[in-house]
Structure formats: structure tokens, C-alpha cells
Coordinates of C-alpha atoms in Angstrom, one line a residue:
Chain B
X1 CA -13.0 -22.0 1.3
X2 CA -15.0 -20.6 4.0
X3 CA -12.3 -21.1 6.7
X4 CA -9.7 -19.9 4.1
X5 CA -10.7 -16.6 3.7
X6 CA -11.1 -16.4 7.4
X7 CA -7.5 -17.6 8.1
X8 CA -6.3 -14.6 5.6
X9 CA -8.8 -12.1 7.9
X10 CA -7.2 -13.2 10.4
X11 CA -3.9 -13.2 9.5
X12 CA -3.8 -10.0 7.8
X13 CA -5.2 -8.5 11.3
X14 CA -2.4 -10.5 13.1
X15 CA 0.7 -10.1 10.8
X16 CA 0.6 -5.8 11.8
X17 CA 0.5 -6.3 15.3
X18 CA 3.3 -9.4 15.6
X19 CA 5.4 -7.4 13.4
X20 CA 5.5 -4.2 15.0
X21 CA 5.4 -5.7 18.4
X22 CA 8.6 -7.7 17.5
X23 CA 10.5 -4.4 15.9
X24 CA 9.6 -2.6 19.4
X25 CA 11.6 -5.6 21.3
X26 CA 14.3 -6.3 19.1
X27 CA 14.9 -2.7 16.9
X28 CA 14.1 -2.3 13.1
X29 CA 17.6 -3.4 11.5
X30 CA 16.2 -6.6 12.1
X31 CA 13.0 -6.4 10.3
X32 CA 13.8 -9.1 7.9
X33 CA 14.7 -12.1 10.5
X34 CA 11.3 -10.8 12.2
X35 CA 8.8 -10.9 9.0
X36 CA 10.0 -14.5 8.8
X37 CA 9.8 -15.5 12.3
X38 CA 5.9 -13.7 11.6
X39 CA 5.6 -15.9 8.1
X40 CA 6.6 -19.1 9.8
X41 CA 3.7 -19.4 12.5
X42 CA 1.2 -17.9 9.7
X43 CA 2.7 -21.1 7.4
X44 CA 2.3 -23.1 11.1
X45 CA -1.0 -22.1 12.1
X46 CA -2.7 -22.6 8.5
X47 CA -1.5 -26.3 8.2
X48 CA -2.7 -26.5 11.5
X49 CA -6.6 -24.8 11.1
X50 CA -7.3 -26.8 8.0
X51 CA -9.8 -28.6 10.0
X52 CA -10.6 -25.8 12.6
X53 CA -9.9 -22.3 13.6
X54 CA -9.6 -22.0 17.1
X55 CA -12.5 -20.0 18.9
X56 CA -9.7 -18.3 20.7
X57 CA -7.4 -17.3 17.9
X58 CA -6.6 -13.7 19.2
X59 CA -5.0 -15.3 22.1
X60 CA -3.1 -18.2 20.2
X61 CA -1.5 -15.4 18.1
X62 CA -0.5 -13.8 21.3
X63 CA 1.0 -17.3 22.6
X64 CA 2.8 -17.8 19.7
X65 CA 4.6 -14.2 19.4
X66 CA 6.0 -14.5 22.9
X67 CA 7.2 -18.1 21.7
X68 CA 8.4 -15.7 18.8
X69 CA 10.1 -13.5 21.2
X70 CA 11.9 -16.2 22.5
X71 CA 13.0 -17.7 19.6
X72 CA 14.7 -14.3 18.4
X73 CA 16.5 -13.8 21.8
X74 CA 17.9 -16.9 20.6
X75 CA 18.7 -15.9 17.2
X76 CA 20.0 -13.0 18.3
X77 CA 22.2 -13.9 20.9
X78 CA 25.5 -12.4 19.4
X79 CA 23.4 -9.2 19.4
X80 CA 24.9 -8.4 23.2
X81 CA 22.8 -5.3 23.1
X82 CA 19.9 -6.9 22.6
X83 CA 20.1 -9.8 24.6
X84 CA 20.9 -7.6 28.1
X85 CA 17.1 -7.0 28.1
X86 CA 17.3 -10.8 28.9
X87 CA 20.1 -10.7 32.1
X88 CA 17.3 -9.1 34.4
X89 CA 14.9 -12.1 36.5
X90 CA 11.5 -10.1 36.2
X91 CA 12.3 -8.4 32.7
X92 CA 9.2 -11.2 31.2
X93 CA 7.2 -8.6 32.9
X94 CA 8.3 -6.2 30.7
X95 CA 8.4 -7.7 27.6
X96 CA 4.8 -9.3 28.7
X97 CA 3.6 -5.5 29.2
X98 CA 4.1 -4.7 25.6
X99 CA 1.3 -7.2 24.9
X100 CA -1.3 -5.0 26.7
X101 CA -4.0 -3.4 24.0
X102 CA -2.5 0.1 24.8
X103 CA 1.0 -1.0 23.9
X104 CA -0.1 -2.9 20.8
X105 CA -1.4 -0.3 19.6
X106 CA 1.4 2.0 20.3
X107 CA 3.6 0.1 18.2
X108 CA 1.8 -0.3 15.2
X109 CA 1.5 3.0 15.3
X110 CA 5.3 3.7 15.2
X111 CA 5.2 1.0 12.7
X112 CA 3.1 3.6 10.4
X113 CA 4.8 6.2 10.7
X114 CA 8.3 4.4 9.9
X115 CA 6.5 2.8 6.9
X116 CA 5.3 6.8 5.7
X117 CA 8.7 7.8 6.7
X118 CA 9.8 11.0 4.6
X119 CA 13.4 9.2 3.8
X120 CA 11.6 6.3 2.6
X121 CA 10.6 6.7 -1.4
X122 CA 6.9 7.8 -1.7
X123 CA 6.0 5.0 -4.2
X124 CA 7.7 2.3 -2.0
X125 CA 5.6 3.8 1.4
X126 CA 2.3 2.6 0.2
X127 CA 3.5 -1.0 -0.8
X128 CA 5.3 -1.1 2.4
X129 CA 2.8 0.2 4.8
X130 CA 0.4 -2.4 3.3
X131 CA 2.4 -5.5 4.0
X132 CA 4.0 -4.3 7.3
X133 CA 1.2 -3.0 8.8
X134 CA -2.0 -3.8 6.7
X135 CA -0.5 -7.9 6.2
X136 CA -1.4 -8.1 2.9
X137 CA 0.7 -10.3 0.8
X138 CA 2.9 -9.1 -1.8
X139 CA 0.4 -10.6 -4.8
X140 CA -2.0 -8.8 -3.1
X141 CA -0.5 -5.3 -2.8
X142 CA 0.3 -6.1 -6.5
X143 CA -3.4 -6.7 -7.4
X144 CA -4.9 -4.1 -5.5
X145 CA -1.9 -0.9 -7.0
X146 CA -2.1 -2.2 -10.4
X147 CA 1.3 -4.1 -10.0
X148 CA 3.0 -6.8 -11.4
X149 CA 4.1 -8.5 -8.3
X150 CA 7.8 -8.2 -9.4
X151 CA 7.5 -4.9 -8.8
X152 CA 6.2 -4.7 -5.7
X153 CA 8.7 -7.0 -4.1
X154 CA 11.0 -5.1 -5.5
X155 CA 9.6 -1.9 -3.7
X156 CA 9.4 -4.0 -0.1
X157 CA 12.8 -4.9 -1.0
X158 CA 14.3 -0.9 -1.2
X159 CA 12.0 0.6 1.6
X160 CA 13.6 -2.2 3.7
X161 CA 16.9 -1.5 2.4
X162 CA 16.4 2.4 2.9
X163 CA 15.5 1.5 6.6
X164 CA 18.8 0.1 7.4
X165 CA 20.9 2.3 5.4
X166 CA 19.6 5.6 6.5
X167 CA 19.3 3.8 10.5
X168 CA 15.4 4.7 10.9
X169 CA 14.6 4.3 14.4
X170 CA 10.9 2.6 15.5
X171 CA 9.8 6.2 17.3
X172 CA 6.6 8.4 17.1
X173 CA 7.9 11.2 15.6
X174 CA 9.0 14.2 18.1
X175 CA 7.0 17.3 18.7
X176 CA 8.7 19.2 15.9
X177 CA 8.1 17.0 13.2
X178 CA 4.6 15.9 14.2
X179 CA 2.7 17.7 12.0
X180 CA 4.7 17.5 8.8
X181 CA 4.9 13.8 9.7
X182 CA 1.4 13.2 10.2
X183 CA 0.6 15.0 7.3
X184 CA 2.8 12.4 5.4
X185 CA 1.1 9.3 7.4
X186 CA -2.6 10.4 6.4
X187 CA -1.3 11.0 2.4
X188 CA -0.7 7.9 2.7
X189 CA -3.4 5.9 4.1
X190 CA -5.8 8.5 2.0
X191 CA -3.5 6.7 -1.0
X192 CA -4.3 3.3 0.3
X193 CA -8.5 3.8 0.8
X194 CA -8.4 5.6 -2.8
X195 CA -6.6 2.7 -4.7
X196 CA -9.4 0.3 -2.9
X197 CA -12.3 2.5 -4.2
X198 CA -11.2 3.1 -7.2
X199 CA -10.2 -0.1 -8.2
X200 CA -13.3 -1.9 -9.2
X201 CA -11.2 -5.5 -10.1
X202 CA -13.0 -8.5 -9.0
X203 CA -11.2 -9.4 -6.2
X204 CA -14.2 -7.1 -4.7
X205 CA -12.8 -8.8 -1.2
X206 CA -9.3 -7.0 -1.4
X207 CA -11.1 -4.1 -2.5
X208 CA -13.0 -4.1 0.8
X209 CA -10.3 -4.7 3.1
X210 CA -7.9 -2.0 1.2
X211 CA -10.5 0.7 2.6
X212 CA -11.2 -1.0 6.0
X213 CA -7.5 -1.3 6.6
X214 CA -7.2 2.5 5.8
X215 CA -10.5 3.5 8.2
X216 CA -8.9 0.9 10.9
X217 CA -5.3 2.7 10.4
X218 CA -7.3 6.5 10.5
X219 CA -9.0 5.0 14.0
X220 CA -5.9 3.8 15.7
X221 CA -4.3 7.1 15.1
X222 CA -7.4 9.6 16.3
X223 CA -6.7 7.1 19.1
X224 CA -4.1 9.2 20.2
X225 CA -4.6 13.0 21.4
X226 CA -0.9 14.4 19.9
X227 CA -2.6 13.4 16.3
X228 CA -6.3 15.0 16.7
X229 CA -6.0 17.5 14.5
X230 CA -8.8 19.3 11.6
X231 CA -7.3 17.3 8.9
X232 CA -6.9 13.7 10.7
X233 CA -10.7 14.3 11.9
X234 CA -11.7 15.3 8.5
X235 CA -9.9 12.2 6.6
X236 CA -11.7 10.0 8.8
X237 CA -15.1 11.8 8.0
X238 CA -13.9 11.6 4.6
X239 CA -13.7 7.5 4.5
X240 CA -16.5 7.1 6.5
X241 CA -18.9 9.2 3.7
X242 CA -16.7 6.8 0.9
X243 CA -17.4 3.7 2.5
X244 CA -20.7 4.2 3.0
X245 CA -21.3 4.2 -0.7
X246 CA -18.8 1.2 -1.1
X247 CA -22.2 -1.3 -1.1
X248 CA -24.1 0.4 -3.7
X249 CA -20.7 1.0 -6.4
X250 CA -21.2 -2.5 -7.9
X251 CA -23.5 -5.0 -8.8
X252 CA -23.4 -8.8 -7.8
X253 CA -21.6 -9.2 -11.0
X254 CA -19.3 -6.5 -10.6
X255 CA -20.1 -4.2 -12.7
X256 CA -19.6 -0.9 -11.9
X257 CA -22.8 1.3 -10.9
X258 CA -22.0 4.9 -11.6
X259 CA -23.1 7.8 -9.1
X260 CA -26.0 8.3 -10.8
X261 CA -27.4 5.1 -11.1
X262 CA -27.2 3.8 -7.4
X263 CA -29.5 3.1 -5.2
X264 CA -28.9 5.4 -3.0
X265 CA -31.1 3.7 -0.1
X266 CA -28.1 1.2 -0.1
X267 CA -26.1 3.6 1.2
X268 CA -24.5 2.6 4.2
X269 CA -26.3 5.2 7.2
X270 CA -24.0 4.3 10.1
X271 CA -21.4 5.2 8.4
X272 CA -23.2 8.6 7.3
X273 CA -23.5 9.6 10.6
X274 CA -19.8 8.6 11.7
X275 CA -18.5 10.6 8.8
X276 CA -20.9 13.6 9.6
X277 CA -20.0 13.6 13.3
X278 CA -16.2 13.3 12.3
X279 CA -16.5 16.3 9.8
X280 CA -18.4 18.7 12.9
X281 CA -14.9 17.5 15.1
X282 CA -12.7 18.5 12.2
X283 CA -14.1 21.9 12.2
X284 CA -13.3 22.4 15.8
X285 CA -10.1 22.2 15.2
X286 CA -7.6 25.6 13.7
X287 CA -6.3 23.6 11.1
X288 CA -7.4 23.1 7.6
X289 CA -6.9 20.4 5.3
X290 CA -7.8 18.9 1.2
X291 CA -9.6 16.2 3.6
X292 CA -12.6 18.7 5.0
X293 CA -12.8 19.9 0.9
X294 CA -13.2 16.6 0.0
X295 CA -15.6 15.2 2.9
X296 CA -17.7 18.8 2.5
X297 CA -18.2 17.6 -1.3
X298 CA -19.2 13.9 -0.2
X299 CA -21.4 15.6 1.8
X300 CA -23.2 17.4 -0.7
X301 CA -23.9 14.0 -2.9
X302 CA -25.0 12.5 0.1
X303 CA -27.2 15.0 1.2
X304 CA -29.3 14.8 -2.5
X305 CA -32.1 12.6 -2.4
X306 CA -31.6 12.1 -6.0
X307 CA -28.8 12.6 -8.6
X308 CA -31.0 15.1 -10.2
X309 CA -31.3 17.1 -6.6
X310 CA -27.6 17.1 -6.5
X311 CA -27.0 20.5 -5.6
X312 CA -23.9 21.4 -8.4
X313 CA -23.3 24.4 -7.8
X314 CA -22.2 24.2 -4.4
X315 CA -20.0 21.3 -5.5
X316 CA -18.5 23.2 -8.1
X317 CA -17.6 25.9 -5.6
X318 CA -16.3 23.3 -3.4
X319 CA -14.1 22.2 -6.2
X320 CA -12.5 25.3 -7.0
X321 CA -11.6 26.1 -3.3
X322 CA -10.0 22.4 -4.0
X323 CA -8.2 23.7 -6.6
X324 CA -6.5 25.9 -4.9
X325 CA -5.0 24.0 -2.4
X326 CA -4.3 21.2 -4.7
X327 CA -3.6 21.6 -8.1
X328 CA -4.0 17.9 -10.6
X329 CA -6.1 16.4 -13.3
X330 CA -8.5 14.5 -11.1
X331 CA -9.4 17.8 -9.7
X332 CA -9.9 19.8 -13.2
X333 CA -11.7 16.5 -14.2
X334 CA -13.9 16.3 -11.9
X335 CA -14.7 20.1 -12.1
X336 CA -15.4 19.7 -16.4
X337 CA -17.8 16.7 -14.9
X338 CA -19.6 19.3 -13.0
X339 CA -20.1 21.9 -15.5
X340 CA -21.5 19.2 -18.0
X341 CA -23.9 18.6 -15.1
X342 CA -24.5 22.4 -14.7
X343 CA -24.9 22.2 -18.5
X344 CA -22.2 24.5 -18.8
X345 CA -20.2 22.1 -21.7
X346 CA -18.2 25.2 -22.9
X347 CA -16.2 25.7 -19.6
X348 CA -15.9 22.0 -19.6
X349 CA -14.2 22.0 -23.0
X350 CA -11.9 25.1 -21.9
X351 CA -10.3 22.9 -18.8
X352 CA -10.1 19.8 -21.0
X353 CA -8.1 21.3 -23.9
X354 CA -5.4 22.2 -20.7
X355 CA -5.2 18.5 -19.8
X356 CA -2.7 15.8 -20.2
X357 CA -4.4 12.8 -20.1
X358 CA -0.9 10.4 -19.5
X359 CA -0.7 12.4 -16.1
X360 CA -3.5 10.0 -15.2
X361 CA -1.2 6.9 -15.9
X362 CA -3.1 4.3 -15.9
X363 CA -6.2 6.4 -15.1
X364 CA -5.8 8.0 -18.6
X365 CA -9.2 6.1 -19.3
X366 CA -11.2 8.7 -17.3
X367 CA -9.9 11.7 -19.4
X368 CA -11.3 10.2 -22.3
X369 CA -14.5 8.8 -20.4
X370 CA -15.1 12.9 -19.3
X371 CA -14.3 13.9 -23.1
X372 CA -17.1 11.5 -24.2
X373 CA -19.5 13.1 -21.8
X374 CA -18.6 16.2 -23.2
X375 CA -19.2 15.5 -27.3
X376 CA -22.5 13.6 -25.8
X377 CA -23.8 16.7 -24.0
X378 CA -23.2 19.2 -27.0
X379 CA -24.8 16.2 -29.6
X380 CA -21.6 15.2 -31.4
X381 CA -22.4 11.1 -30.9
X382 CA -19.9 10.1 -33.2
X383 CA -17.1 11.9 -31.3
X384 CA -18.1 10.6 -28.4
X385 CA -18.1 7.1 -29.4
X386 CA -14.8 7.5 -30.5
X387 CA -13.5 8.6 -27.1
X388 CA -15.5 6.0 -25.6
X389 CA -13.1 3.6 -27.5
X390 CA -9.8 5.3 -26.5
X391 CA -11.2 4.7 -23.2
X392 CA -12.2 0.7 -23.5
X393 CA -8.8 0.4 -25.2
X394 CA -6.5 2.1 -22.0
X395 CA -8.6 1.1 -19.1
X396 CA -6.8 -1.7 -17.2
X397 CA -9.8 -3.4 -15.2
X398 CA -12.8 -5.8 -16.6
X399 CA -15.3 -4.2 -14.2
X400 CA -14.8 -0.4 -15.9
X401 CA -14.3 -1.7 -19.4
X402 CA -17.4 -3.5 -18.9
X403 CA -19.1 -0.2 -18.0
X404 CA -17.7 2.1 -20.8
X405 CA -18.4 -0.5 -23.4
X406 CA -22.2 -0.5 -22.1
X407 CA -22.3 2.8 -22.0
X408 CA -20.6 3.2 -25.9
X409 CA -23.5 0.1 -27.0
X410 CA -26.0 2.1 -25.8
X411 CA -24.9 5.2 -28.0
X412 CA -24.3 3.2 -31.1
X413 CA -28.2 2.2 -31.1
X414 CA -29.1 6.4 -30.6
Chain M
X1 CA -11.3 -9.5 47.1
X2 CA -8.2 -7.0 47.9
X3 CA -4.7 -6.3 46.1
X4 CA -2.0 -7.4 46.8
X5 CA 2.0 -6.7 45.5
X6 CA 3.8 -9.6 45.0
X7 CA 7.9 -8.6 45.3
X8 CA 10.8 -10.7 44.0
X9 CA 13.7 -10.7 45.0
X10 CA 16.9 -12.1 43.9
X11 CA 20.0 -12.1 42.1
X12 CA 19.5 -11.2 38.4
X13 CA 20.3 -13.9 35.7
X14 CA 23.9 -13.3 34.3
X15 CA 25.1 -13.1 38.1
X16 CA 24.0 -16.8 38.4
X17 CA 25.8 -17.3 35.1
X18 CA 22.9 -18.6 33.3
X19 CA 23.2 -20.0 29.7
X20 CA 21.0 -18.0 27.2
X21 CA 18.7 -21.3 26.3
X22 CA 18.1 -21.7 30.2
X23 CA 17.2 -17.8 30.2
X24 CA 14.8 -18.5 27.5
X25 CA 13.3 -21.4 29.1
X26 CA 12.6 -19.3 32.2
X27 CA 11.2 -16.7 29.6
X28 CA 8.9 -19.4 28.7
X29 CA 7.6 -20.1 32.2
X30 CA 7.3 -16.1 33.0
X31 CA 5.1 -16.0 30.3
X32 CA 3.2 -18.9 31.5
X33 CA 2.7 -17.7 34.4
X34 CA 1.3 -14.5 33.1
X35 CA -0.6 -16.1 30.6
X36 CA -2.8 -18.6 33.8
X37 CA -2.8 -15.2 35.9
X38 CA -4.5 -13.3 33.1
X39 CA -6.8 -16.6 32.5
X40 CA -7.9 -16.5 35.9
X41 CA -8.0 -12.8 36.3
X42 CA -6.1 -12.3 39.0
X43 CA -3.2 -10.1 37.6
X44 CA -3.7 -6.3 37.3
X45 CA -0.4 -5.2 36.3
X46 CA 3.6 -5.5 36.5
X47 CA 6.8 -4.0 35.9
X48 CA 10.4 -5.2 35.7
X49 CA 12.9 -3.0 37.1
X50 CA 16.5 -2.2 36.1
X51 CA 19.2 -3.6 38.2
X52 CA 20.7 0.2 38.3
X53 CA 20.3 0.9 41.9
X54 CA 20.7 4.3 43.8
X55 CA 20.6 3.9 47.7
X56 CA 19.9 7.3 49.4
X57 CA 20.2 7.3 53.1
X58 CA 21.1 9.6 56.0
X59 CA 20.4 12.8 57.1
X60 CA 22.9 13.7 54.5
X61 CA 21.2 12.3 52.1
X62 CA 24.2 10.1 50.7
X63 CA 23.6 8.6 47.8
X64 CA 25.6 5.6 47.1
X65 CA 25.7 3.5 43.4
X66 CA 25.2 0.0 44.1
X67 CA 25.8 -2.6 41.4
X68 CA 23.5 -5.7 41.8
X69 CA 26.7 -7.8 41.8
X70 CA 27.4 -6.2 44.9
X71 CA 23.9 -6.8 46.4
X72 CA 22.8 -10.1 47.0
X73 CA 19.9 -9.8 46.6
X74 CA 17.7 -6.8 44.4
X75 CA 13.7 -6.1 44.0
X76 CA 13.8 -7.4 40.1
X77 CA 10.2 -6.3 39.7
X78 CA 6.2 -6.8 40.8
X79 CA 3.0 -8.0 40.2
X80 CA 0.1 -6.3 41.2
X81 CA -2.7 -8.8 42.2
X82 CA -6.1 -9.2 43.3
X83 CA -6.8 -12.0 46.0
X84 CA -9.3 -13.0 48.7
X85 CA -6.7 -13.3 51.2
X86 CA -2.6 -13.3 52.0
X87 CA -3.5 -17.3 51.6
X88 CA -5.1 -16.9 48.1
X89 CA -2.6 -14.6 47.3
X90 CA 0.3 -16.7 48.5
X91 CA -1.0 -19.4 46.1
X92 CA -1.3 -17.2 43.3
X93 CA 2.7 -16.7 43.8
X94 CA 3.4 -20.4 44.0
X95 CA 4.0 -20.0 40.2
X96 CA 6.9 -18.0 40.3
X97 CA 9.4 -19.4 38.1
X98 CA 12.9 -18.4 40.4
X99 CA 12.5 -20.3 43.7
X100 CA 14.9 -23.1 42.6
X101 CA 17.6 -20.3 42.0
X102 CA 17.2 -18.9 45.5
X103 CA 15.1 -15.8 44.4
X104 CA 12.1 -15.2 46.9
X105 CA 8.5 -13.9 46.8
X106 CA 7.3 -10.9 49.4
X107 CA 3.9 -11.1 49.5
X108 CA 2.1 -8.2 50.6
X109 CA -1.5 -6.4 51.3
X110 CA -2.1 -3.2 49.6
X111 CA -3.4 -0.6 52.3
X112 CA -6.5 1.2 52.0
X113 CA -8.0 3.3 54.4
X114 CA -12.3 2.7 54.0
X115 CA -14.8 5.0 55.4
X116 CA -15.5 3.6 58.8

């Protein structure tokens, strides 16, 4: 089991790099021929590691996508065009070079930002950019979004299908589009750490690697100085401040530990300080993002030594300037939580009369979680109880419903 | 230990009117070869040039285009390599896949000037 879940580390951190390395030699219309080539020495390599992962396995990867590269050439050989790259003696050299750390990571780089693509369908980008880049299987990508894994081979299917029809090259975007496209890029990895926060299901392992792969995919692009910027500084600070709470969200049964109730000395301090640092870079920067909002109220939770010494006020400012930028029902939830906490119940009631709770999809659950905070805080225990249920009935993961159900118990016995 | 550049030179692969599978098989041993070099630490870098070649000469500065079918023989690329001596470095080069289609190896000392 042990070496199992390695092999999928592994592979997962392999599949991104052979990919995109692949697309870089042999172009993107043949991204189909080259996720099987990929898929075949995974299927290889596990039958072969049953017994024993090599110590070297970095390097065997390597091995085996230049045996890869060969075996295209050969598939490919009524592709003239591609195959010319072949005619010259010393053009190994080249292809070799493309295996060097700096060039690896250049191409999975492109390979983000064709997978966050504007022509590609928003809902599609996020199920693409995790199996292309992130190597997570499609079962996966469905566990982790909330997905039946129809549906999310249905979305590979149409971003691949999108690629070929509107001819997407495998470039970094040019100077003129850079921002707008980068913009795009960290939406989406935001998307990608978000849905492994959030999702408290018990595959707490995908969980994990949902927000590593988003702080790895944050990294690799600070890596580069055209995409240093305020906001890709401040999403990084951002994840770093998230993840370092990651340990202390959840039991070892998985049940959910809410804000208030964790111990905050789990809290990850490496990761503090990374986020802290990143947020000081982000500010040296013109540019101004949701991100530095965001990592500014993290901040302000992290900072409190205790959930009662959680300075609300400044959150609730924080908040507002949120609101501004960026309009939705997580943001006016989150700002009706804060004025319960302020003790301020009647402002929380006027933003929760506004709200839809089916905007949330299937986060509905914390709409009616927030409206049983409220009818706690102003005494009404039966209406609160009652939302409680609308919640247990629309939340779709056991850790949560476990949560709201303890915390509707422990009201029936007031 | 010094650098040294190791040159080839040679006809490219279509002019000998290889098949694609024997391409790909001397793919194979390129890669080999750069896989032992990078084992032993010896290589620092490489390129591969295009055949494209552009031969400016005389106080005229006449530039003539030269197709490498025309030119028997054409710099196809480098290595860049780090060796005790010419000997070592000669050795290092005895893995170059292309002798047995005529193509060659220059061998050559990088020159640096050190503070006397």
C-alpha cells in the first residue's frame, strides 16, 4: 500500500512534466497520441515497481520520455513537418536540451497557461489543468470538484477538442496579453487550492495534494520575472497562510475542526513566515489584487493568539474593501459571519435576506449553516435547529455533515 | 580539469538517405551518449545547429547561401566538455554515435588566458 501511494506521488509529479515536454517537441494537435504514449510507461513502470521503486526514479522517467520521444518520431512519421527536426546528425542535442530543469520547467509552464487558456471553457480549465499538468486521474479530478467522473471526462474531452479546433499554440503568452493571461492562470490555480481546502472528503490525501499542486504551480510561475507581479506574490502568500492551517482543519477521524476550535499551535510556522514574507513582496509591487485582500485577512486570524483575540473589526473592514472588488455570496457570507462575531446580528440578518442561497451550488449548505448562527446568536434555538437541518440535508461531504449534525445535537440538549 | 568543444562534422541524415527507424536508432544512442556523459559529469552543455548555412567572406563581404547538400561536410552541432587532457577528452568523444557514416569529431581546448 505503502509503495502504492508512492507510485501515484510519483507519477502525478512525472505525468506534468512528460506531458508538456512531449507537446513542446511534437506541437499540441497531438496531445492525445502523447497522454497515451505518457499512460503507457506509467501502466509499464507500475507492473514493473510492484516489488521496488527504483532509488533513481527521477531519472528512469527521464529515460523513458526520450524512449517516448522516439517512439512518436515514429508514430509520426507521415507528419513531414515534424519529423525534419529528425534529418539533422546532432539535433539529439537539441531535443536532449529540453530535458535540462530550466526547460522542464518552461514547458510546463506553457502547458498552464494553454490549460487556463481564455478560449478554453472556464469549467473545463480547472479539470484540464489538473490532469495535464497536476497528473491527477480523471476519478480523482472527479472526487476532489464534486464530480461524477462522467462528467469530468467529458470536460477533458471538449478542452481537448477546443484545443484543436481553435489551433492553440504551446506559447507563453506575448507581452500584450501577459497580464490578462496571467490574471486568468492564477484564477485558476486559486480555483484548484480552494476546492482542496474546502473539500473536507476523506480522501484527506487528494485533499493535500490539490493544495500542494496549486502552491507548486504558484512557485514554478514566481519562478519567472515576466510573472512577478503584486497579485502573483500575494496568491502565493495567500496559500502559504491556507496551508499552514491545513494540519489543524481536521481531526484523525476527519471531522472537521472549525476556526475556532483549532489548536492553533498546530499551525504550520514555516509556512507563516513564507506567506508573510510573500505578502511584504506583493506590496512592492504597483499592482493590486482580491489575493493581498484575502492574504491581509488570513493574516489577521493568524496573528490572534486566540479566536476570542481575533481582531473583527479590522477583518470586517478588510471584507468590505473585498467587496468592492469582488462582488458574491461567499463574500457577504463571510461578512454576516463577522458581524455575528461583532455581535452585530442585525446587520447580519440585513445581508442575509439579500442572498440566494442556490448561488452556492453545492455550497448552499453554508448559507443555511450562517442563518443557524444567526437565530442562535439572537436566542431563537428552534430556528436555528431547523436551518441546521436544511443544512445536514444539502451538504454533499460526510466530514461537514458530521460537523453540522454535532453541532445541531449539541443545541437539541440546550 | 579544462573545457573542451567537441565539433562534428558531417553530412546531415536525409543526405545519406537514412530510413526513419535507423534515425531513431541513432536517436537512441545520442541519448545514450548524453545520458553516460551526464552520469560521469563530464558534459556542460550542447547545441544542435540548423543545416541553413550563410558563408560571408571577402573584403566584400559576399555572402553566399550554401545548402548542406552542396557541402560535404557541415558543423551539425557541439558539446561543451570538461576533461583532464586532449587524451581524456578524446576518449570522452569515442562515444559519438556517427563515425561509421563518415562524420568526424574536432576536438578542441577552450582558451583561457590565467593571471601569470
Amino acid at each position: 500500500m505503502q509503495n502504492q501511494q508512492l507510485i501515484d506521488h510519483l507519477f502525478r509529479h512525472q505525468y506534468g512534466k512528460m506531458v508538456s515536454i512531449l507537446i513542446r517537441i511534437f506541437g499540441l494537435k497531438h496531445i492525445e497520441l502523447i497522454e497515451d504514449a505518457v499512460q503507457d510507461t506509467f501502466a509499464k513502470a507500475t507492473v514493473q515497481w510492484r516489488k521496488k521503486v527504483p532509488d533513481n526514479a527521477e531519472a528512469w522517467f527521464t529515460t523513458a520520455a526520450k524512449n517516448r520521444v522516439i517512439d512518436l518520431l515514429r508514430k509520426l512519421d507521415a507528419d513531414k513537418s515534424r519529423i525534419e527536426k529528425l534529418n539533422y546528425s546532432a539535433s539529439a542535442i537539441a531535443f536532449n536540451n529540453l530535458f535540462e530543469k530550466e526547460e522542464i520547467q518552461d514547458s510546463e509552464l506553457r502547458m498552464i497557461f494553454t490549460a487556463c487558456h481564455p478560449k478554453l471553457d472556464p469549467k473545463d480549465q480547472i479539470a484540464f489543468a489538473l490532469k495535464t499538468i497536476g497528473g491527477f486521474s480523471s476519478s480523482e479530478i472527479a472526487t476532489a470538484l464534486l464530480l461524477k467522473p462522467e462528467t469530468v471526462k467529458k470536460r477533458l474531452t471538449r478542452a481537448k477538442q477546443t484545443i484543436l479546433k481553435r489551433k492553440l499554440n504551446f506559447e507563453l503568452p506575448a507581452k500584450k496579453q501577459l497580464q490578462s493571461r496571467l490574471h486568468n492562470v492564477l484564477e485558476v490555480v486559486y480555483l484548484i487550492f480552494n476546492e482542496g481546502f474546502h473539500s473536507n472528503h476523506n480522501k484527506l490525501l487528494v485533499r493535500k495534494e490539490l493544495c500542494g499542486e496549486a502552491l507548486r504551480l504558484t512557485k514554478l510561475i514566481l519562478r519567472k520575472e515576466q510573472f512577478r507581479c503584486g497579485a502573483s506574490y500575494a496568491l502565493f502568500s495567500l496559500l502559504c497562510l491556507n496551508s499552514s492551517r491545513l494540519g489543524a482543519k481536521v481531526d484523525e477521524n476527519f471531522n472537521s475542526i472549525d476556526l475556532k476550535n483549532q489548536d492553533r499551535s498546530k499551525w504550520y510556522l514555516p509556512l507563516i513566515n513564507l506567506g508573510v514574507n510573500a505578502l511584504e513582496k506583493a506590496n512592492e509591487y504597483p499592482d493590486f489584487s482580491t489575493y493581498h485582500i484575502e492574504a491581509a485577512i488570513v493574516t489577521e486570524h493568524i496573528k490572534a493568539p486566540t479566536f476570542e483575540a481575533t481582531n473583527w473589526k479590522q477583518i470586517l473592514e478588510l471584507y468590505k474593501q473585498l467587496e468592492q472588488h469582488q462582488e458574491n455570496t461567499i463574500v457577504s457570507l463571510s461578512i454576516a459571519v463577522v458581524f455575528i462575531q461583532l455581535n452585530e446580528p442585525q446587520n447580519a440578518y440585513l445581508i442575509l435576506q439579500k442572498l440566494e442561497p442556490n448561488a452556492l451550488e453545492q455550497r448552499s449548505y453554508l448559507f443555511y449553516g450562517v442563518k443557524a448562527k444567526y437565530y442562535h446568536c439572537v436566542g431563537n434555538i428552534d430556528k436555528a435547529i431547523s436551518y441546521l437541518n436544511t443544512a445536514i440535508e444539502s451538504v454533499p461531504n460526510f466530514a461537514e455533515k458530521t460537523y453540522l449534525i454535532k453541532k445541531r445535537d449539541a443545541l437539541l440538549t440546550v | 580539469m579544462k573545457d573542451f568543444m567537441l565539433i562534428f562534422i558531417g553530412k546531415e541524415y536525409t543526405d545519406l538517405g537514412l530510413s526513419p527507424e535507423q534515425m531513431q536508432e541513432r536517436m537512441g544512442k545520442w541519448f545514450a551518449w548524453n545520458q553516460k556523459m551526464q552520469k560521469e559529469g563530464v558534459v556542460k552543455h550542447g547545441e544542435a545547429l540548423h543545416p541553413e548555412v550563410r558563408q560571408i567572406s571577402g573584403p566584400n563581404r559576399t555572402v553566399t547561401d550554401l545548402t548542406a547538400a552542396e557541402l560535404k561536410e557541415i558543423v551539425g552541432g557541439y558539446y561543451m566538455v570538461k576533461a583532464k587532457d586532449l587524451d581524456h577528452a578524446c576518449k570522452i568523444a569515442q562515444d559519438f554515435p556517427d563515425y561509421d557514416l563518415g562524420n568526424t569529431v574536432e576536438v578542441r581546448e577552450v582558451l583561457v588566458f590565467d593571471e601569470m
